[in-house]
XYZ file of C-alpha atoms in Angstrom:
178
model
C -19.567 12.103 14.151
C -23.552 12.009 13.511
C -25.246 10.528 16.540
C -28.868 11.553 16.515
C -31.411 11.171 19.185
C -33.856 8.339 19.349
C -31.256 6.318 17.259
C -29.237 3.625 18.884
C -26.621 3.111 16.135
C -26.244 4.505 12.741
C -24.291 1.754 10.183
C -23.580 1.967 6.368
C -23.931 5.527 5.186
C -24.792 6.823 1.496
C -25.322 9.658 -0.151
C -28.699 10.646 -1.551
C -28.804 14.241 -2.757
C -27.407 16.685 -0.400
C -28.966 14.296 2.332
C -27.171 11.079 4.338
C -29.092 7.474 4.702
C -28.117 5.341 6.984
C -29.960 2.179 9.083
C -30.687 1.663 12.527
C -30.142 -2.066 12.840
C -31.663 -2.469 16.383
C -34.600 -0.489 15.834
C -35.287 -1.759 11.891
C -35.185 2.141 11.086
C -34.353 3.690 7.498
C -33.150 7.327 8.042
C -32.487 10.153 6.030
C -30.470 12.609 7.521
C -29.829 16.404 6.978
C -26.130 17.217 8.203
C -26.566 20.880 7.806
C -29.100 20.910 10.320
C -28.919 17.714 12.320
C -32.832 16.675 10.891
C -33.633 13.232 11.158
C -36.376 11.118 9.284
C -37.486 7.802 9.450
C -38.589 6.690 5.814
C -39.672 2.993 7.253
C -42.044 3.820 9.669
C -44.776 1.192 8.563
C -42.159 -1.608 7.692
C -39.178 -1.599 9.954
C -38.996 -5.228 10.417
C -37.311 -5.694 6.852
C -34.258 -3.481 8.294
C -33.698 -5.191 11.519
C -30.188 -6.585 11.496
C -29.128 -4.313 8.413
C -25.713 -3.335 8.342
C -24.937 -1.443 5.225
C -26.625 0.424 2.799
C -26.124 2.072 -0.890
C -27.752 4.574 -3.395
C -27.793 4.944 -6.829
C -30.793 6.903 -8.747
C -33.616 7.220 -6.062
C -32.683 3.077 -5.414
C -30.909 1.556 -2.089
C -29.525 -1.515 -1.356
C -28.964 -2.747 2.064
C -27.382 -5.779 3.721
C -29.279 -8.176 6.391
C -27.695 -11.248 7.195
C -26.413 -13.238 4.094
C -28.967 -11.026 1.377
C -28.520 -7.769 -0.104
C -31.959 -6.304 -0.843
C -33.095 -3.434 -3.415
C -35.792 -1.193 -2.861
C -37.472 2.440 -4.436
C -36.471 5.092 -2.133
C -40.002 5.859 -2.411
C -41.966 3.090 -1.914
C -40.395 0.878 0.617
C -40.807 -2.971 -0.531
C -37.731 -4.721 -0.214
C -37.029 -7.572 -2.611
C -33.602 -10.110 -2.569
C -31.304 -9.281 -5.219
C -28.397 -11.850 -3.869
C -27.678 -14.237 -1.303
C -24.273 -15.236 -0.136
C -22.973 -18.399 1.630
C -21.689 -16.045 4.817
C -23.435 -12.791 6.215
C -22.820 -9.406 3.874
C -21.866 -6.468 5.944
C -21.413 -3.406 3.573
C -22.936 -2.351 -0.177
C -21.847 0.285 -2.351
C -22.968 0.829 -5.786
C -21.545 2.323 -9.047
C -23.429 2.728 -12.238
C -24.597 -0.976 -13.140
C -22.198 -2.583 -10.576
C -22.531 -3.471 -6.448
C -19.747 -4.251 -4.356
C -20.928 -6.591 -1.233
C -18.032 -6.855 1.575
C -18.127 -10.151 3.590
C -16.237 -10.495 6.796
C -16.426 -14.281 6.981
C -15.283 -14.667 3.576
C -12.764 -11.972 4.025
C -13.538 -10.508 0.448
C -15.382 -8.333 -1.339
C -17.778 -9.450 -4.331
C -18.046 -7.413 -7.055
C -21.473 -8.542 -8.727
C -24.485 -7.042 -11.686
C -26.204 -4.674 -9.417
C -29.797 -5.842 -11.372
C -29.487 -9.830 -11.316
C -26.831 -10.375 -8.646
C -24.744 -12.144 -11.073
C -20.924 -12.401 -9.789
C -18.617 -10.649 -11.773
C -15.596 -11.058 -9.876
C -14.066 -10.935 -6.193
C -11.092 -9.446 -4.374
C -9.725 -9.796 -0.683
C -10.858 -7.341 1.905
C -8.038 -5.031 3.062
C -8.762 -5.456 6.558
C -9.974 -8.125 9.176
C -13.239 -6.719 10.409
C -16.428 -5.844 9.137
C -16.294 -3.504 6.701
C -18.659 -0.893 4.996
C -18.284 0.427 1.750
C -18.599 3.604 -0.373
C -17.676 4.563 -4.464
C -16.532 7.511 -5.239
C -15.494 7.679 -9.031
C -12.733 5.300 -9.827
C -12.324 4.598 -6.091
C -13.816 1.555 -3.688
C -13.654 3.255 0.128
C -13.715 0.820 3.100
C -13.979 1.493 6.745
C -13.206 -1.345 8.720
C -14.502 -1.573 12.199
C -11.525 -4.053 13.638
C -9.213 -2.163 12.358
C -10.383 1.304 12.981
C -9.137 2.020 9.705
C -10.265 3.394 5.957
C -8.861 2.242 2.938
C -8.972 3.288 -1.009
C -8.831 0.569 -3.356
C -8.934 1.106 -7.322
C -12.430 -0.509 -7.616
C -11.633 -2.356 -10.905
C -8.960 -4.491 -9.641
C -9.108 -4.040 -5.681
C -5.727 -2.673 -5.294
C -4.755 -1.046 -2.466
C -4.235 2.761 -3.048
C -3.878 4.488 0.586
C -4.557 3.497 4.167
C -5.501 5.584 7.128
C -6.510 5.066 10.423
C -9.441 6.611 12.043
C -10.038 9.010 14.696
C -12.862 7.255 16.180
C -13.503 3.674 17.695
C -15.407 1.162 15.216
C -16.478 3.448 12.244
C -19.948 1.842 11.180
C -20.053 3.730 7.733
C -18.775 6.205 5.026
C -20.122 8.309 2.499
């Protein structure tokens, strides 16, 4: 469990090399964490306002995507200047990226949208496995989903959304997985 000093809450973990990325939606921080040393770096000290309320984060090839309200934004990790990729009719909660595909969870819509990562064009969607706010991560052929309300982690086939396995977490209200 990660609890860095000076951070109110961590949401939406993502891998970036041997480090983890996360957002603190209450302070607007984009954070880089070293899990081996517990070192913490704030990557957006000059433009925290863009990350207020952010709940999910994903990283692919030094590009990040994050959710804030109804919109998914993207920016280069080296130069933080978020631009919108897509806007949903409901709040976007979690995001994951695999190659050219963007996965976005939406509690109010009870689904996971599958979109083109560049254009935001919707490819398909499938039902969310849980009932709460869900954060996402992709590993190979699998989409991993953690549900805050059900305190569960689900493994889905990322192409079909079919449930592979479900397990309870040892933590209350999980807010991210990588």
